Short mmCIF file of N, CA and C in Angstrom, two decimals:
data_model
loop_
_atom_site.label_atom_id
_atom_site.label_comp_id
_atom_site.label_asym_id
_atom_site.label_seq_id
_atom_site.Cartn_x
_atom_site.Cartn_y
_atom_site.Cartn_z
N MET P 181 0.89 -1.25 0.05
CA MET P 181 0.02 0.03 0.14
C MET P 181 0.89 1.29 0.02
N PRO P 182 0.65 2.17 -0.91
CA PRO P 182 1.44 3.40 -0.97
C PRO P 182 1.44 4.21 0.45
N ALA P 183 0.32 4.17 1.10
CA ALA P 183 0.17 4.84 2.40
C ALA P 183 1.21 4.38 3.38
N ASP P 184 1.79 3.32 3.33
CA ASP P 184 2.59 2.62 4.32
C ASP P 184 4.12 2.99 4.00
N ILE P 185 4.43 3.55 2.85
CA ILE P 185 5.81 3.82 2.25
C ILE P 185 6.42 5.15 3.12
N LEU P 186 7.51 4.79 3.84
CA LEU P 186 8.12 5.92 4.49
C LEU P 186 8.93 6.63 3.53
N TYR P 187 9.80 6.01 2.74
CA TYR P 187 10.61 6.72 1.64
C TYR P 187 11.04 5.63 0.72
N ILE P 188 11.60 6.13 -0.32
CA ILE P 188 12.03 5.32 -1.54
C ILE P 188 13.41 5.65 -1.82
N GLU P 189 14.50 4.89 -1.84
CA GLU P 189 15.67 5.33 -2.16
C GLU P 189 16.16 4.82 -3.66
N GLY P 190 16.51 5.54 -4.47
CA GLY P 190 16.90 5.05 -5.77
C GLY P 190 18.45 4.69 -5.83
N LEU P 191 18.69 3.59 -6.20
CA LEU P 191 20.00 3.12 -6.47
C LEU P 191 20.13 2.59 -8.00
N LYS P 192 21.34 2.69 -8.50
CA LYS P 192 21.40 2.51 -10.08
C LYS P 192 20.15 2.00 -10.76
N ASP P 193 19.97 0.58 -10.73
CA ASP P 193 18.99 0.05 -11.52
C ASP P 193 17.91 -0.62 -10.53
N TYR P 194 17.82 -0.29 -9.34
CA TYR P 194 16.63 -0.69 -8.58
C TYR P 194 16.44 0.34 -7.46
N VAL P 195 15.40 0.18 -6.79
CA VAL P 195 14.91 0.96 -5.53
C VAL P 195 14.88 0.24 -4.27
N LYS P 196 14.95 0.90 -3.13
CA LYS P 196 14.88 0.35 -1.85
C LYS P 196 13.63 1.14 -1.30
N VAL P 197 12.60 0.36 -1.02
CA VAL P 197 11.27 0.90 -0.28
C VAL P 197 11.37 0.54 1.18
N ARG P 198 11.39 1.62 1.86
CA ARG P 198 11.40 1.57 3.47
C ARG P 198 9.81 1.43 3.83
N LEU P 199 9.46 0.56 4.59
CA LEU P 199 8.12 0.53 5.21
C LEU P 199 8.30 0.31 6.70
N PRO P 200 7.38 0.91 7.49
CA PRO P 200 7.53 1.03 8.98
C PRO P 200 7.34 -0.60 9.64
N SER P 201 6.81 -1.40 8.84
CA SER P 201 6.32 -2.75 9.35
C SER P 201 7.55 -3.81 8.95
N GLN P 202 8.60 -3.34 8.13
CA GLN P 202 9.60 -4.40 7.75
C GLN P 202 10.96 -3.83 8.39
N LEU P 203 11.82 -4.69 8.89
CA LEU P 203 13.09 -4.41 9.34
C LEU P 203 13.95 -4.03 8.34
N ARG P 204 13.92 -4.64 7.23
CA ARG P 204 14.77 -4.34 6.12
C ARG P 204 14.05 -3.65 4.81
N PRO P 205 14.59 -2.66 4.18
CA PRO P 205 13.95 -2.41 3.01
C PRO P 205 13.55 -3.35 1.89
N LEU P 206 12.52 -3.20 1.26
CA LEU P 206 12.24 -4.07 0.07
C LEU P 206 12.83 -3.50 -1.07
N ARG P 207 13.48 -4.51 -2.00
CA ARG P 207 14.09 -3.94 -3.24
C ARG P 207 13.38 -4.40 -4.30
N ALA P 208 13.18 -3.50 -5.33
CA ALA P 208 12.58 -3.77 -6.56
C ALA P 208 13.38 -3.32 -7.88
N PRO P 209 13.42 -4.16 -8.74
CA PRO P 209 14.17 -3.86 -10.08
C PRO P 209 13.46 -2.72 -10.99
N ILE P 210 13.44 -1.60 -10.46
CA ILE P 210 12.78 -0.62 -11.16
C ILE P 210 13.41 0.81 -10.94
N SER P 211 13.61 1.66 -11.89
CA SER P 211 14.25 2.95 -11.74
C SER P 211 13.32 3.85 -10.76
N LEU P 212 14.04 4.79 -10.11
CA LEU P 212 13.21 5.78 -9.21
C LEU P 212 12.22 6.69 -10.16
N ARG P 213 12.63 6.97 -11.35
CA ARG P 213 11.70 7.66 -12.28
C ARG P 213 10.35 6.97 -12.49
N SER P 214 10.67 5.70 -12.82
CA SER P 214 9.41 4.93 -12.99
C SER P 214 8.61 4.70 -11.79
N MET P 215 9.23 4.57 -10.69
CA MET P 215 8.47 4.34 -9.46
C MET P 215 7.76 5.64 -9.16
N GLU P 216 8.41 6.85 -9.36
CA GLU P 216 7.68 8.11 -9.19
C GLU P 216 6.37 8.22 -9.86
N GLY P 217 6.50 7.78 -11.06
CA GLY P 217 5.29 7.81 -11.98
C GLY P 217 4.24 6.90 -11.61
N LYS P 218 4.49 5.87 -10.90
CA LYS P 218 3.49 4.96 -10.35
C LYS P 218 2.70 5.39 -9.07
N LEU P 219 3.34 6.32 -8.37
CA LEU P 219 2.94 6.70 -7.04
C LEU P 219 1.86 7.77 -7.10
N PRO P 220 0.88 7.74 -6.26
CA PRO P 220 -0.25 8.69 -6.30
C PRO P 220 0.18 10.22 -6.10
N ALA P 221 -0.40 11.04 -7.00
CA ALA P 221 0.12 12.40 -6.88
C ALA P 221 -0.11 13.14 -5.70
N GLY P 222 0.60 13.91 -5.08
CA GLY P 222 0.20 14.63 -3.90
C GLY P 222 0.47 13.93 -2.63
N LYS P 223 0.77 12.74 -2.64
CA LYS P 223 1.13 11.83 -1.46
C LYS P 223 2.57 11.65 -1.31
N PHE P 224 3.51 11.96 -2.28
CA PHE P 224 4.86 11.70 -2.21
C PHE P 224 5.70 13.09 -2.88
N MET P 225 6.88 13.21 -2.49
CA MET P 225 7.70 14.27 -2.77
C MET P 225 9.05 13.89 -3.02
N ARG P 226 9.56 14.18 -4.17
CA ARG P 226 11.06 13.84 -4.39
C ARG P 226 11.83 15.00 -3.83
N ILE P 227 12.61 14.71 -2.70
CA ILE P 227 13.31 15.64 -1.97
C ILE P 227 14.86 15.74 -2.44
N HIS P 228 15.38 14.73 -3.19
CA HIS P 228 16.69 14.60 -3.60
C HIS P 228 16.64 13.64 -4.97
N ARG P 229 17.67 13.60 -5.63
CA ARG P 229 17.70 12.86 -6.86
C ARG P 229 17.66 11.53 -6.68
N SER P 230 17.87 11.11 -5.36
CA SER P 230 17.86 9.62 -5.12
C SER P 230 16.88 9.18 -3.97
N TYR P 231 15.98 10.22 -3.69
CA TYR P 231 14.92 9.91 -2.54
C TYR P 231 13.59 10.52 -2.71
N ILE P 232 12.47 9.68 -2.55
CA ILE P 232 11.13 10.24 -2.58
C ILE P 232 10.59 9.96 -1.30
N VAL P 233 9.77 10.88 -0.59
CA VAL P 233 9.30 10.45 0.85
C VAL P 233 7.79 10.45 0.67
N GLY P 234 7.32 9.70 1.69
CA GLY P 234 5.87 9.54 1.70
C GLY P 234 5.45 10.95 2.68
N LEU P 235 4.59 11.64 2.12
CA LEU P 235 4.21 13.07 2.85
C LEU P 235 3.38 12.77 4.12
N ASP P 236 2.72 11.57 4.10
CA ASP P 236 1.93 11.41 5.36
C ASP P 236 2.84 11.05 6.53
N HIS P 237 4.13 10.79 6.32
CA HIS P 237 5.12 10.37 7.42
C HIS P 237 5.95 11.61 7.63
N VAL P 238 6.10 12.63 7.03
CA VAL P 238 6.87 13.83 7.17
C VAL P 238 6.29 14.98 7.87
N ALA P 239 7.01 15.48 8.92
CA ALA P 239 6.52 16.55 9.68
C ALA P 239 6.85 18.06 9.08
N ALA P 240 7.91 18.01 8.42
CA ALA P 240 8.45 19.27 7.67
C ALA P 240 9.52 19.08 6.67
N VAL P 241 9.35 19.76 5.52
CA VAL P 241 10.49 19.70 4.70
C VAL P 241 11.16 21.14 4.40
N GLY P 242 12.56 21.03 4.57
CA GLY P 242 13.16 22.39 4.49
C GLY P 242 14.11 22.27 3.25
N ARG P 243 14.88 23.39 3.31
CA ARG P 243 15.94 23.39 2.07
C ARG P 243 16.86 22.26 2.12
N CYS P 244 17.33 21.92 3.41
CA CYS P 244 18.38 20.99 3.56
C CYS P 244 18.08 19.70 4.44
N LYS P 245 16.83 19.68 4.84
CA LYS P 245 16.40 18.61 5.72
C LYS P 245 14.98 18.15 5.56
N CYS P 246 14.68 17.03 5.93
CA CYS P 246 13.31 16.53 5.99
C CYS P 246 12.98 15.93 7.35
N ALA P 247 12.18 16.42 8.18
CA ALA P 247 12.00 15.93 9.46
C ALA P 247 10.54 14.90 9.51
N PRO P 248 11.07 13.62 9.93
CA PRO P 248 9.81 12.64 10.04
C PRO P 248 8.99 13.08 11.30
N LYS P 249 7.69 12.60 11.00
CA LYS P 249 6.81 12.71 12.14
C LYS P 249 7.25 11.74 13.16
N PRO P 250 7.10 12.06 14.51
CA PRO P 250 7.18 11.19 15.52
C PRO P 250 6.36 9.95 15.58
N ARG P 251 6.80 8.86 15.94
CA ARG P 251 6.09 7.58 15.92
C ARG P 251 5.23 7.52 17.13
N PRO P 252 3.96 6.87 16.90
CA PRO P 252 3.11 6.88 18.22
C PRO P 252 3.52 5.92 19.06
#
């Protein structure tokens, strides 16, 4: 489910998808650009050339930082 994604990290020819329910990130053989196109608009933001964050899990985005929401 896209709402569960904390962030996505792009590496050469695959991405790592970080979920709060998983100890290790999931790996998928897809480019970050392709993954970005499949995500729902308005729910994710590309904050770096290698990272996309789930906005439901972010408290603030600044010029040089992204602050996560505290976990309940």
